[in-house]
C-alpha atoms as one frame of an Amber mdcrd trajectory, in Angstrom:
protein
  55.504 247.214 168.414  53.523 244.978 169.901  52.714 244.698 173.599  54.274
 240.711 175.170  51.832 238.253 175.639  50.942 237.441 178.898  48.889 234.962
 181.454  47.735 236.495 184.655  46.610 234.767 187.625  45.256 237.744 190.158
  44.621 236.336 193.782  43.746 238.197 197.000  44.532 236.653 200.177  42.237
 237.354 203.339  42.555 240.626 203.910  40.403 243.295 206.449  40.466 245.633
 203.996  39.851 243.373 200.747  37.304 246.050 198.749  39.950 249.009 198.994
  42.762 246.703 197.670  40.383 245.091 194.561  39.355 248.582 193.528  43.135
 249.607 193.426  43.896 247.033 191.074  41.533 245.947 188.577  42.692 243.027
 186.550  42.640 245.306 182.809  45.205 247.345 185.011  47.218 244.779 186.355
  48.129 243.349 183.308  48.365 246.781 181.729  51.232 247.621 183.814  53.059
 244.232 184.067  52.563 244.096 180.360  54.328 247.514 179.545  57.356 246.007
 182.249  57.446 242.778 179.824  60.044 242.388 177.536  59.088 238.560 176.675
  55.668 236.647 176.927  55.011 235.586 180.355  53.227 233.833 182.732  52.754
 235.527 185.806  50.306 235.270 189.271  50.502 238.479 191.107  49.283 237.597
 195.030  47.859 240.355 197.143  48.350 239.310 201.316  48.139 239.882 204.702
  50.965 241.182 206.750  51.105 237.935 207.875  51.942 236.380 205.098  54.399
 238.527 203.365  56.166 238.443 206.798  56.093 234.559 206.555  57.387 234.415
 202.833  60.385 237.267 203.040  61.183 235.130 206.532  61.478 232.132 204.480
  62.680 232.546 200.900  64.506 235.751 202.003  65.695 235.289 205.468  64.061
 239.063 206.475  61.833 239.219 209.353  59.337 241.727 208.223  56.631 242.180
 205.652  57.880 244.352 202.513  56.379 245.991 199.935  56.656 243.157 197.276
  58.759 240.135 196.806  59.408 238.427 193.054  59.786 234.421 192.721  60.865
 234.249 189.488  61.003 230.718 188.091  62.484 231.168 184.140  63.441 234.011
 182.059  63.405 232.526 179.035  61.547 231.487 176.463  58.530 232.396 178.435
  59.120 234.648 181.735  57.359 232.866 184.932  57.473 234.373 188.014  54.850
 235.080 191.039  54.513 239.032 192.465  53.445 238.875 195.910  52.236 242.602
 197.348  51.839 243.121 200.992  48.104 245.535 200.810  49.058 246.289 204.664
  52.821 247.443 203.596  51.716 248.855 200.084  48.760 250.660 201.933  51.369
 252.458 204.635  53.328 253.491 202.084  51.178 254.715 199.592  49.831 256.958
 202.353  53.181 258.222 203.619  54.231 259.711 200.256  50.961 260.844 199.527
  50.177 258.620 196.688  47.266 257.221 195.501  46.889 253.407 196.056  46.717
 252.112 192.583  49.481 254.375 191.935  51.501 253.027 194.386  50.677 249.193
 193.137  51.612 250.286 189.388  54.963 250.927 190.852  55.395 248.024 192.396
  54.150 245.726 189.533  56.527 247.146 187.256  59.224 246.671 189.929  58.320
 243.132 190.579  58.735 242.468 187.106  61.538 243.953 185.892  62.881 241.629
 189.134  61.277 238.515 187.524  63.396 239.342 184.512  66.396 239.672 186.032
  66.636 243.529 186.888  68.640 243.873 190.539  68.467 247.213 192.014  70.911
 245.475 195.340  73.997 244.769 193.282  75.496 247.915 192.694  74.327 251.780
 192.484  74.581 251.657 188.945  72.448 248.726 188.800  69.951 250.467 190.999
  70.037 253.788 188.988  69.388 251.875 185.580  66.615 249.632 187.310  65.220
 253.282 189.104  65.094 254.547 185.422  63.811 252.189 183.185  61.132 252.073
 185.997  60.150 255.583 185.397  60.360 255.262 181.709  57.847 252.412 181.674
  55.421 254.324 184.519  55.430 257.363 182.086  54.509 255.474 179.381  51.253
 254.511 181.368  50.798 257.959 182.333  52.105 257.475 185.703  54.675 260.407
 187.974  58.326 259.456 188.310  58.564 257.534 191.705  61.311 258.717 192.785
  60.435 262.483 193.275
């Protein structure tokens, strides 16, 4: 079957540490891994920033006071998924170092996540919810010969 179409826009905001971020996600991977999360052709910018600014945004579209990880605008579902993935490198970095991860590794994951969010996946509403999303999350990391996650 067929991989979904899809449109990438990769930006990086200013960031100290730009070079260690680009070389953690080439563009080839990128859309590998959002690709293998797609169930429908999409259109997608993916948005690497600043502490700052991923502070800013979860603030304002999410009323949370603190950079995270990643945060999904999704815009439509259907026909055509459209959505924006903004990673914090700052918060992504931390984290990826904490459980011992390698960076790109550690993006991967995240892409996937963000984009099973832009198509409608919720891990908050429920722990069933959150084990399904948690799964098919591993399924599709395994299928890009990425580790489970979760372990």
């Amino acid at each position: 079957m067929a991989l979904p179409s899809l449109t990438l826009s990769l930006q990086f905001g200013e960031l100290a540490d730009a070079a260690t971020h680009r070389a953690a996600l080439p563009r080839h991977w990128v859309i590998r891994c959002i690709r293998h999360a797609l169930d429908a052709d999409a259109e997608i910018t993916v948005r690497i920033v600043d502490a700052e600014e991923g502070q800013a945004l979860n603030r304002d579209y999410r009323g949370r006071d603190y950079a995270t990880n990643v945060l999904t605008f999704d815009y439509a579902i259907e026909p055509v998924v459209m959505a924006d993935l903004v990673l914090c490198a700052p918060v992504v970095a931390r984290e990826a170092a904490e459980l011992k991860k390698p960076l790109t590794q550690h993006y991967a994951h995240l892409l996937v996540h963000g984009t099973l969010h832009a198509q409608g996946w919720d891990h908050e509403t429920g722990e069933a919810d959150a084990e399904e999303m948690e799964a098919r999350e591993t399924e599709i990391l395994a299928g890009l010969g990425q580790p489970n996650p979760y372990r």
